[in-house]
Coordinates of C-alpha atoms in Angstrom, one line a residue:
M20 CA 0.6 -0.1 -0.4
Q21 CA 1.6 3.3 -0.8
Q22 CA 2.7 6.1 1.5
I23 CA 0.9 9.0 0.6
L24 CA 1.8 13.1 1.7
V25 CA -0.1 15.4 0.3
V26 CA 0.7 19.2 0.9
D27 CA -0.9 22.6 0.3
N28 CA -2.2 25.6 2.0
H29 CA -5.5 25.2 1.3
P30 CA -7.7 22.9 4.2
V31 CA -10.6 22.2 1.5
V32 CA -8.2 21.0 -0.8
R33 CA -6.5 18.9 1.7
Q34 CA -9.6 17.8 2.5
F35 CA -10.3 16.5 0.0
M36 CA -7.3 14.8 -1.3
S37 CA -8.0 13.1 2.3
D38 CA -11.6 11.1 2.3
L39 CA -10.2 10.5 -2.3
L40 CA -7.8 8.7 -0.5
A41 CA -8.9 7.2 1.7
K42 CA -11.8 5.5 0.1
R43 CA -9.3 3.8 -2.2
G44 CA -7.8 2.8 1.5
Y45 CA -4.5 4.2 1.3
N46 CA -2.2 5.8 3.8
I47 CA -2.5 9.5 4.2
V48 CA -1.3 11.9 6.0
T49 CA -1.2 15.6 5.6
A50 CA 0.8 19.5 6.0
E51 CA -0.1 22.7 5.9
D52 CA 3.2 24.3 4.5
G53 CA 6.0 22.6 3.1
L54 CA 6.9 23.8 7.1
S55 CA 5.1 21.0 7.9
A56 CA 5.8 18.5 6.2
L57 CA 9.4 19.2 6.1
Q58 CA 8.7 18.2 10.1
L59 CA 6.7 15.5 9.4
M60 CA 8.8 13.5 7.4
K61 CA 12.1 13.5 9.5
S62 CA 9.3 10.2 10.7
Y63 CA 7.6 9.4 8.2
I64 CA 8.4 8.3 4.1
P65 CA 6.1 8.8 1.9
D66 CA 6.0 7.5 -1.8
I67 CA 4.2 9.4 -3.2
I68 CA 4.4 13.4 -2.6
F69 CA 1.0 15.4 -4.2
V70 CA 2.8 19.8 -3.4
D71 CA 1.1 22.6 -3.8
L72 CA 3.2 25.6 -5.1
V73 CA 2.0 28.7 -3.7
M74 CA 2.7 28.2 0.2
P75 CA 3.2 29.6 2.9
N76 CA 6.0 29.7 4.7
I77 CA 8.6 26.9 2.7
D78 CA 7.1 27.1 -0.9
G79 CA 6.9 24.0 -3.4
N80 CA 9.3 24.8 -5.5
T81 CA 12.0 25.0 -2.4
L82 CA 10.6 22.2 -0.9
C83 CA 11.0 19.3 -3.4
Q84 CA 14.8 20.5 -3.7
V85 CA 14.9 19.2 0.0
I86 CA 12.6 16.7 -1.1
R87 CA 15.3 15.8 -3.9
S88 CA 18.4 16.4 -1.6
R89 CA 18.1 13.6 0.7
K90 CA 18.9 9.6 0.1
D91 CA 15.8 8.6 2.2
L92 CA 12.9 10.0 0.1
K93 CA 14.9 9.6 -3.2
H94 CA 12.3 7.4 -4.7
A95 CA 9.1 9.5 -3.6
F96 CA 7.2 10.5 -7.4
I97 CA 6.5 14.0 -6.5
V98 CA 3.4 15.1 -8.4
V99 CA 3.0 19.1 -8.0
L100 CA -0.6 20.1 -7.4
S101 CA -0.5 23.8 -9.4
A102 CA -3.7 26.5 -10.3
V103 CA -1.3 28.2 -12.1
T104 CA -0.6 25.5 -14.9
V105 CA -1.3 27.1 -18.0
E106 CA 0.6 31.0 -17.1
E107 CA 3.0 29.8 -15.8
S108 CA 4.7 26.0 -16.4
S109 CA 8.3 26.2 -16.8
N110 CA 8.6 27.2 -13.1
F111 CA 7.6 23.8 -11.9
S112 CA 11.3 22.6 -12.2
L113 CA 9.6 19.8 -15.0
A114 CA 13.2 19.7 -16.6
N115 CA 15.7 19.4 -14.0
G116 CA 14.3 16.3 -12.9
L117 CA 12.8 17.9 -9.6
I118 CA 9.8 16.5 -9.9
D119 CA 8.4 13.7 -12.0
V120 CA 4.2 15.6 -12.5
V121 CA 2.1 18.1 -12.5
L122 CA -1.7 17.8 -12.5
A123 CA -3.5 21.6 -12.8
K124 CA -6.0 21.8 -10.3
G125 CA -9.2 22.2 -11.2
P126 CA -13.1 20.5 -11.2
F127 CA -12.6 17.9 -8.4
D128 CA -14.8 16.2 -10.2
S129 CA -11.1 15.9 -13.0
L130 CA -9.3 16.3 -10.7
A131 CA -10.7 12.7 -8.5
W132 CA -10.0 10.8 -12.1
H133 CA -6.4 12.7 -12.4
I134 CA -5.2 11.4 -9.2
D135 CA -6.8 7.8 -9.9
Y136 CA -4.5 8.2 -13.4
I137 CA -1.5 9.2 -11.3
I138 CA -1.4 6.1 -8.7
K139 CA -2.2 3.2 -10.6
H140 CA 0.4 4.2 -13.1
V141 CA 3.0 4.8 -9.9
E142 CA 1.6 0.7 -8.8
A143 CA 2.1 -0.2 -11.8
G144 CA 5.4 1.1 -12.6
R145 CA 4.9 2.6 -15.5
T146 CA 6.4 6.2 -13.8
D147 CA 8.0 6.6 -17.1
R148 CA 5.0 7.5 -18.8
L149 CA 4.6 9.6 -16.6
R150 CA 7.3 12.2 -16.1
G151 CA 7.7 15.6 -17.8
E152 CA 3.9 15.5 -18.3
A153 CA 1.2 19.1 -17.1
I154 CA -1.4 16.3 -16.9
G155 CA -5.1 18.4 -16.5
G156 CA -4.4 21.5 -18.0
K157 CA -6.3 21.9 -21.7
N158 CA -9.5 23.1 -20.7
L159 CA -7.8 26.2 -17.6
F160 CA -7.1 29.7 -19.7
A161 CA -4.6 31.7 -18.2
R162 CA -5.5 35.1 -16.5
Q163 CA -2.9 37.7 -16.9
I164 CA -3.4 38.5 -13.1
T165 CA -1.5 35.8 -12.4
K166 CA 1.0 36.3 -15.2
D167 CA 2.1 39.5 -14.0
L168 CA 1.8 37.9 -9.6
L169 CA 4.4 34.7 -10.9
S170 CA 6.7 37.6 -12.8
S171 CA 7.0 39.6 -9.7
K172 CA 8.0 36.8 -7.9
K173 CA 10.5 35.4 -10.0
H174 CA 12.4 38.8 -9.9
Y175 CA 11.9 39.0 -6.3
E176 CA 13.2 35.4 -6.6
M177 CA 16.5 36.0 -8.6
T178 CA 16.9 39.1 -6.0
L179 CA 17.5 37.3 -3.3
Y180 CA 19.5 34.0 -5.1
F181 CA 22.1 37.0 -6.0
M182 CA 22.1 39.3 -2.5
T183 CA 26.3 39.2 -0.8
E184 CA 24.3 39.4 1.8
G185 CA 22.5 36.5 4.5
L186 CA 18.9 36.8 4.1
M187 CA 16.7 34.0 6.2
E188 CA 13.7 34.0 7.1
L189 CA 11.8 32.6 10.5
T190 CA 8.5 31.7 11.8
Q191 CA 7.3 33.2 15.0
D192 CA 9.0 30.5 17.1
A193 CA 12.5 31.1 15.5
E194 CA 12.1 28.0 12.5
I195 CA 13.7 28.8 8.9
T196 CA 11.6 28.8 6.7
Y197 CA 13.3 30.2 3.4
A198 CA 17.3 31.1 3.2
N199 CA 19.2 32.2 0.2
P200 CA 22.0 30.8 -1.5
A201 CA 24.7 33.9 0.3
A202 CA 23.2 33.2 3.9
L203 CA 23.9 29.4 3.3
S204 CA 27.2 30.2 2.1
I205 CA 27.7 32.1 5.6
L206 CA 26.9 29.4 7.4
D207 CA 28.2 26.4 6.0
E208 CA 25.1 24.7 5.7
S209 CA 23.3 22.5 3.5
Q210 CA 19.0 24.0 2.3
E211 CA 18.3 20.2 3.0
N212 CA 19.5 21.0 6.3
L213 CA 19.5 24.3 6.9
L214 CA 14.9 24.2 6.8
A215 CA 12.3 23.5 9.5
T216 CA 15.4 23.7 11.9
D217 CA 15.5 26.3 15.1
F218 CA 18.0 28.9 14.1
I219 CA 18.2 29.7 17.9
E220 CA 20.2 26.3 18.5
L221 CA 22.7 27.7 15.2
F222 CA 24.3 29.7 18.3
N223 CA 26.2 28.6 21.6
N224 CA 25.1 30.3 25.2
P225 CA 24.6 32.6 26.0
D226 CA 23.7 34.1 22.8
Q227 CA 21.6 31.7 22.3
D228 CA 19.2 33.0 25.8
R229 CA 19.9 36.1 24.0
I230 CA 18.6 36.1 21.1
R231 CA 15.4 34.3 22.6
Q232 CA 14.7 37.3 24.7
R233 CA 15.6 39.2 22.2
I234 CA 13.0 38.0 19.5
S235 CA 10.4 37.3 22.7
E236 CA 9.9 40.9 22.9
V237 CA 8.7 41.4 18.9
P238 CA 6.9 45.2 18.8
K239 CA 3.2 45.7 18.4
V240 CA 4.9 46.9 15.9
N241 CA 7.8 47.4 12.7
Q242 CA 10.7 49.7 15.3
E243 CA 14.3 49.0 15.2
P244 CA 15.7 45.9 15.3
L245 CA 15.2 43.4 17.4
F246 CA 18.9 42.1 18.2
D247 CA 22.1 43.9 15.7
E248 CA 25.2 42.2 17.0
T249 CA 28.6 40.6 16.1
L250 CA 28.0 37.2 17.0
T251 CA 30.8 33.7 16.7
L252 CA 29.7 30.7 15.1
N253 CA 32.0 27.9 12.8
N254 CA 34.8 30.2 13.9
K255 CA 33.6 33.4 12.0
L256 CA 32.2 36.6 13.2
L257 CA 29.3 37.6 12.0
S258 CA 27.1 40.2 11.7
V259 CA 23.8 39.0 12.9
K260 CA 20.7 41.6 12.4
I261 CA 17.1 40.4 13.2
I262 CA 13.7 42.2 12.3
S263 CA 10.3 41.3 12.5
F264 CA 7.4 42.0 9.4
Y265 CA 3.8 42.0 10.4
Q266 CA 1.6 39.7 7.6
K267 CA -1.8 40.3 9.9
A268 CA -2.8 40.7 13.2
Q269 CA -0.1 38.6 16.0
Q270 CA 0.9 37.4 12.9
Y271 CA 3.8 38.2 12.1
T272 CA 7.1 36.6 10.5
L273 CA 11.2 37.0 11.7
V274 CA 13.9 38.1 9.0
V275 CA 17.3 38.0 9.2
M276 CA 19.8 40.3 7.7
L277 CA 23.4 38.1 7.7
M278 CA 26.6 39.5 7.4
D279 CA 30.4 37.7 7.7
V280 CA 32.4 40.2 8.7
T281 CA 35.5 37.8 10.3
L282 CA 37.7 39.7 7.6
Q283 CA 36.3 43.5 8.4
K284 CA 35.9 43.0 12.2
Q285 CA 40.3 41.4 12.3
A286 CA 40.7 44.5 10.4
E287 CA 39.2 46.8 13.1
R288 CA 41.3 44.9 15.5
N289 CA 44.1 44.8 13.0
L290 CA 43.6 49.2 13.2
V291 CA 43.1 49.3 16.6
K292 CA 46.3 47.5 17.3
E293 CA 48.0 49.5 15.2
K294 CA 46.9 52.4 16.1
E295 CA 48.0 50.7 20.2
R296 CA 51.2 50.1 19.0
Y297 CA 51.2 53.8 17.3
R298 CA 50.4 55.2 20.3
R299 CA 53.3 53.3 22.8
E300 CA 55.4 54.7 20.0
R301 CA 55.0 57.9 20.4
D302 CA 54.8 57.6 24.1
F303 CA 58.3 55.9 24.0
L304 CA 59.4 58.6 21.5
D305 CA 57.7 61.2 23.6
K306 CA 59.9 60.7 26.5
I307 CA 62.8 60.4 24.3
F308 CA 62.5 63.5 23.2
D309 CA 61.4 65.5 26.4
N310 CA 64.3 63.9 28.4
S311 CA 66.8 63.5 26.0
A312 CA 70.4 65.1 26.7
D313 CA 70.7 66.4 23.8
A314 CA 68.3 69.3 22.9
F315 CA 65.3 68.5 20.6
V316 CA 63.9 71.2 18.1
I317 CA 61.6 71.6 15.7
V318 CA 61.5 74.4 13.2
D319 CA 58.5 74.5 10.4
E320 CA 60.0 75.5 7.0
H321 CA 60.5 78.9 8.0
G322 CA 62.6 78.3 10.6
R323 CA 60.0 79.2 13.9
F324 CA 59.7 76.7 16.9
T325 CA 56.9 74.3 16.7
R326 CA 58.8 72.0 19.5
W327 CA 61.0 71.9 21.9
N328 CA 62.1 69.1 24.6
N329 CA 62.8 70.8 28.1
N330 CA 66.9 70.4 27.5
A331 CA 66.5 72.7 24.8
A332 CA 65.1 74.6 26.7
R333 CA 67.6 74.1 29.7
M334 CA 70.1 74.8 27.5
F335 CA 69.5 78.2 25.8
G336 CA 67.0 79.2 29.0
Y337 CA 64.4 80.5 27.0
S338 CA 61.1 78.6 27.7
F339 CA 59.1 77.7 25.1
D340 CA 56.9 80.4 24.9
E341 CA 59.4 83.2 24.5
L342 CA 60.6 81.6 21.9
R343 CA 57.2 81.4 19.9
E344 CA 57.8 84.6 17.9
K345 CA 61.4 83.5 17.4
K346 CA 63.0 82.3 14.5
A347 CA 65.7 79.3 15.0
F348 CA 68.6 81.7 13.3
D349 CA 68.5 84.1 15.9
L350 CA 70.1 82.1 18.2
Y351 CA 73.4 81.2 16.0
T352 CA 76.6 83.2 17.7
N353 CA 77.7 83.6 14.2
P354 CA 75.7 83.5 11.3
K355 CA 78.7 83.4 8.2
A356 CA 78.8 80.3 10.4
M357 CA 74.9 79.2 10.1
E358 CA 74.7 80.1 6.4
E359 CA 77.5 77.2 6.1
M360 CA 75.6 74.8 7.3
L361 CA 72.6 75.9 6.0
D362 CA 73.6 75.4 2.7
L363 CA 75.2 72.2 3.3
L364 CA 71.7 70.5 4.8
R365 CA 70.1 71.6 1.5
R366 CA 73.6 69.9 -0.9
Q367 CA 73.0 66.6 0.9
G368 CA 70.0 66.7 3.2
Y369 CA 71.1 66.5 6.1
V370 CA 74.1 67.6 8.6
Q371 CA 75.7 65.5 11.1
N372 CA 77.6 66.4 14.4
Y373 CA 78.1 70.3 13.0
E374 CA 80.2 72.4 15.4
V375 CA 78.1 75.5 15.3
H376 CA 78.6 78.7 18.7
F377 CA 74.9 79.8 19.6
T378 CA 74.0 82.0 22.1
H379 CA 72.7 81.8 25.3
K380 CA 69.8 84.5 26.6
D381 CA 72.3 85.4 29.4
G382 CA 74.3 86.5 26.2
T383 CA 77.5 83.7 26.5
S384 CA 78.3 81.6 23.7
M385 CA 77.6 77.8 23.7
P386 CA 80.2 75.5 21.4
C387 CA 78.1 72.9 19.8
A388 CA 77.2 70.0 17.5
V389 CA 74.5 69.9 15.8
S390 CA 72.5 67.1 13.8
I391 CA 70.3 68.3 11.5
S392 CA 67.3 66.0 9.3
L393 CA 64.9 68.1 7.1
L394 CA 61.2 66.4 7.5
H395 CA 58.1 66.0 5.0
G396 CA 55.1 66.5 3.9
E397 CA 52.9 63.1 3.0
K398 CA 53.8 64.7 -1.0
Q399 CA 57.4 64.6 0.2
Q400 CA 56.7 68.3 0.1
K401 CA 60.2 70.3 3.0
I402 CA 57.3 70.8 6.5
G403 CA 60.9 71.2 8.6
S404 CA 63.5 69.7 10.6
L405 CA 64.3 68.1 13.6
S406 CA 67.6 69.6 15.1
I407 CA 69.6 67.5 17.6
I408 CA 71.5 70.4 20.2
R409 CA 74.7 68.6 22.1
N410 CA 76.2 71.6 24.3
L411 CA 80.1 71.0 24.2
S412 CA 81.0 73.4 26.4
K413 CA 81.9 70.7 28.9
W414 CA 82.9 68.6 26.6
K415 CA 85.1 71.1 25.8
Q416 CA 86.2 71.9 28.4
T417 CA 87.8 68.0 30.0
E418 CA 88.6 67.9 26.2
E419 CA 90.6 70.7 27.1
R420 CA 91.8 68.9 30.3
L421 CA 92.8 66.2 29.0
I422 CA 94.9 67.9 26.8
Y423 CA 96.2 69.6 29.4
L424 CA 97.4 66.5 31.6
S425 CA 98.9 64.8 28.5
F426 CA 101.3 67.5 28.4
H427 CA 101.6 67.9 32.1
D428 CA 102.4 66.9 35.5
S429 CA 99.6 66.5 37.9
L430 CA 101.4 67.1 40.7
T431 CA 103.5 70.0 40.3
G432 CA 101.9 71.5 37.2
V433 CA 104.8 71.4 34.9
Y434 CA 105.2 70.1 31.7
N435 CA 105.8 65.9 31.9
R436 CA 108.2 64.3 30.4
G437 CA 106.7 63.5 26.7
Y438 CA 106.1 67.0 26.3
F439 CA 109.7 67.7 26.9
E440 CA 111.1 65.5 25.0
E441 CA 108.9 67.0 22.2
E442 CA 109.9 70.2 22.7
M443 CA 113.6 69.1 22.1
K444 CA 112.6 67.0 19.1
R445 CA 111.0 71.2 17.8
F446 CA 114.9 73.0 19.4
A447 CA 116.8 70.6 17.6
K448 CA 115.7 71.8 14.3
G449 CA 117.7 74.9 14.9
R450 CA 115.8 78.0 16.3
H451 CA 116.1 80.1 19.2
L452 CA 119.2 79.6 19.5
P453 CA 121.9 79.6 21.7
L454 CA 120.3 77.1 23.8
G455 CA 120.1 76.5 27.2
I456 CA 119.2 72.7 29.0
I457 CA 119.0 73.2 33.4
V458 CA 118.8 69.8 34.8
C459 CA 118.4 70.0 38.7
D460 CA 117.6 66.9 41.5
I461 CA 115.9 67.0 44.5
N462 CA 118.6 66.0 47.0
K463 CA 117.5 63.1 49.8
L464 CA 113.5 62.7 48.2
K465 CA 113.9 58.9 49.1
R466 CA 115.2 58.7 52.2
T467 CA 112.5 61.9 53.0
N468 CA 109.9 59.1 52.0
D469 CA 111.2 56.1 54.0
T470 CA 110.6 58.2 57.1
L471 CA 108.3 61.1 56.6
G472 CA 106.7 59.3 54.2
H473 CA 105.2 60.0 50.3
K474 CA 102.8 63.0 51.3
K475 CA 105.9 64.5 52.7
G476 CA 108.4 63.5 49.9
D477 CA 105.2 65.1 47.3
E478 CA 105.4 68.6 49.2
L479 CA 108.9 68.3 48.2
I480 CA 108.6 67.7 44.5
Q481 CA 105.4 70.9 44.5
K482 CA 108.7 73.1 46.6
A483 CA 110.7 72.7 44.3
A484 CA 108.6 73.0 40.5
E485 CA 106.9 76.2 42.7
I486 CA 110.9 77.1 43.3
L487 CA 111.7 77.2 39.6
K488 CA 108.3 78.5 37.8
R489 CA 109.1 82.0 40.8
S490 CA 112.7 81.9 39.3
L491 CA 112.9 81.3 35.8
R492 CA 111.2 83.2 32.5
A493 CA 108.6 82.7 31.1
S494 CA 109.2 81.7 27.8
D495 CA 111.9 79.1 29.8
I496 CA 109.7 75.5 29.7
I497 CA 110.2 73.7 32.6
A498 CA 109.6 69.8 32.9
R499 CA 109.4 67.2 35.7
I500 CA 111.1 64.5 33.7
G501 CA 111.1 61.2 36.5
G502 CA 110.4 61.5 40.1
D503 CA 112.8 63.6 41.8
E504 CA 114.4 65.3 38.5
F505 CA 113.3 68.2 36.9
A506 CA 114.4 69.8 33.4
V507 CA 114.6 73.4 32.0
L508 CA 114.3 74.6 28.2
V509 CA 116.5 78.3 27.7
P510 CA 115.8 78.9 24.6
E511 CA 118.3 81.9 23.0
A512 CA 120.5 81.8 26.0
D513 CA 123.8 82.7 25.9
E514 CA 125.8 82.5 29.5
E515 CA 124.8 85.3 31.5
V516 CA 121.6 84.5 31.2
I517 CA 121.4 80.6 32.3
E518 CA 123.8 81.2 34.5
N519 CA 121.3 84.4 36.0
C520 CA 118.4 81.5 35.8
V521 CA 120.0 79.0 37.7
Q522 CA 121.6 81.7 40.7
R523 CA 117.6 82.8 40.7
I524 CA 117.1 79.5 41.6
R525 CA 119.3 79.7 44.4
A526 CA 118.5 83.0 46.0
V527 CA 114.8 81.4 46.5
I528 CA 116.2 78.1 48.2
E529 CA 118.3 80.5 50.4
A530 CA 116.3 82.5 50.9
D531 CA 113.8 79.5 52.3
R532 CA 116.2 78.3 54.3
A533 CA 117.7 81.5 56.3
Q534 CA 113.4 81.3 57.0
K535 CA 114.2 78.5 58.3
L536 CA 110.6 76.6 56.1
D537 CA 112.7 74.0 55.3
P538 CA 116.0 73.7 55.8
A539 CA 117.2 70.2 55.3
F540 CA 115.8 70.8 51.3
S541 CA 118.2 70.9 48.4
I542 CA 118.7 70.7 44.8
A543 CA 121.8 69.5 42.4
I544 CA 122.1 71.8 39.6
G545 CA 123.8 71.2 36.1
Y546 CA 122.7 73.3 33.3
A547 CA 124.9 73.6 29.6
L548 CA 124.5 76.0 26.4
S549 CA 124.8 74.7 22.8
S550 CA 126.3 77.1 20.1
E551 CA 124.6 79.9 17.8
H552 CA 124.6 78.1 14.9
S553 CA 123.5 74.1 15.1
V554 CA 122.6 71.9 18.8
D555 CA 122.8 68.5 19.3
T556 CA 119.4 68.8 22.1
N557 CA 120.1 64.6 23.3
A558 CA 124.1 65.3 23.5
L559 CA 123.3 68.9 24.9
F560 CA 120.6 67.2 27.8
K561 CA 123.2 64.9 28.2
R562 CA 126.7 67.2 29.4
A563 CA 124.0 69.4 31.7
D564 CA 122.4 65.2 33.7
D565 CA 125.9 64.6 33.5
N566 CA 126.9 68.3 35.6
M567 CA 124.0 67.5 37.4
Y568 CA 125.3 64.1 39.0
Q569 CA 129.3 66.1 39.8
D570 CA 127.4 68.8 41.5
K571 CA 125.7 66.4 43.3
Q572 CA 128.8 64.1 44.2
S573 CA 131.1 66.9 44.5
Y574 CA 128.6 68.9 46.8
S575 CA 126.6 66.5 48.1
G576 CA 123.6 69.4 46.8
T577 CA 125.4 72.9 48.0
F578 CA 124.1 75.7 46.1
F579 CA 127.4 75.9 43.4
P580 CA 125.9 74.5 40.6
K581 CA 128.4 72.6 37.5
G582 CA 128.2 73.5 34.2
D583 CA 129.5 73.9 30.8
F584 CA 129.2 76.2 27.9
D585 CA 129.2 75.3 23.7
Y586 CA 131.5 78.5 22.2

């Protein structure tokens, strides 16, 4: 016995079909629309299905598509019951095999005969004779209004079919009755699996509860969307908007609009991250800018100050407000040097560690190293420059101190051995002749260090240096060349000059002894004088040194120094 399903939204047609087929002894089940039919076919598998085309919720065409996609319904013979056979027979999908036969809705006696005719052929296995046929439409006439409605419906369906936005229709209970191709793609679902299912169940909690709550608050008139949020489904971010359309009192349809916004949201998150990264970098650079040990100064294309950091304010003595009306050029001490630097900037686009002088607010000049980079706008136009300025005043002082220390003895302040030897080389070229050399040695310094300590010994070394500086000319070069030994270069000297130098040294020591400032202090002295024509400075130094040792040995540090002369 054939299992028969009748799907028609008209109750009279359903009742007629039910009575007719029940009298024939068939097992018949009826459904008022495609949605009800799909719910029935979850447990009921029919052999013959009579389907109306135009129905609410899920229509006949969609229902036939779902039936043909189910393996358990492949055998079912589908008969379309249609009152629009004449007007739009091509709409029934006969050609692609979705349905088997189209049966026109006509007078009930004629309809009953055609139904019996179709069932007998199916039972006899002669379905090939029926497939592709449109039965019972000979005595029907086309109606223009029906054609117009079908044309409008087709246009509407084509529009929905090609929409890039997903669109779905739901019943009041959120059962899915329609989904366009875009919605199926977004949800990664097939039509047969999606229709007649609960839309809310697609999502996870707490999203389910929130959607259900909002749907239950359907207003009495159309207002704002019931639901408009971004939800996660199948690792996608979906924009879900639900609105309601009232069809008649207390009956409404829910329409769902879906958009896959995964890439958009990812782009937005990336943009937020990028903005946050930019903000952190900007804050980091601002901290570097404001707290750098160097002065950072930004000027516009006209040389007007637009920003500078705390150290720039300290370095120049001005607040930023005081400089608003000034130009950077006003701070350069030497306009010519500034123009030379700016010319270099124009030629190569940057300046690196260029030394110029700036004027402090108090009027003093500061040596500075300047590095400048041009700033460009979006169209690569010059919009200003960034200058990094380092005050070289302390560095210059340190440099001078280092230079001083490299040539001077740190204990006494007179020149050191290295400088003395370089000067000997210079004098060896025959300048400032005759040249005299005086060599002095502090007597018994080792005994003083051993008995009274090195501090006392250092005091004697310093005393010897002071005696030499007080006794000699400004042009004479005094150097400490050993622990207790000093040497003096006396340029443009003759016998009288160098002997006078020695006598002044002796006189100062005698004066100190007379005052009992340091009665044990004495110095051994030796000297030598070159000719007026040439000099071997090394040989001259050796003679003076030898004479000093003779004085030390012969006179035990008395004040009768030894000397010799080249004539």
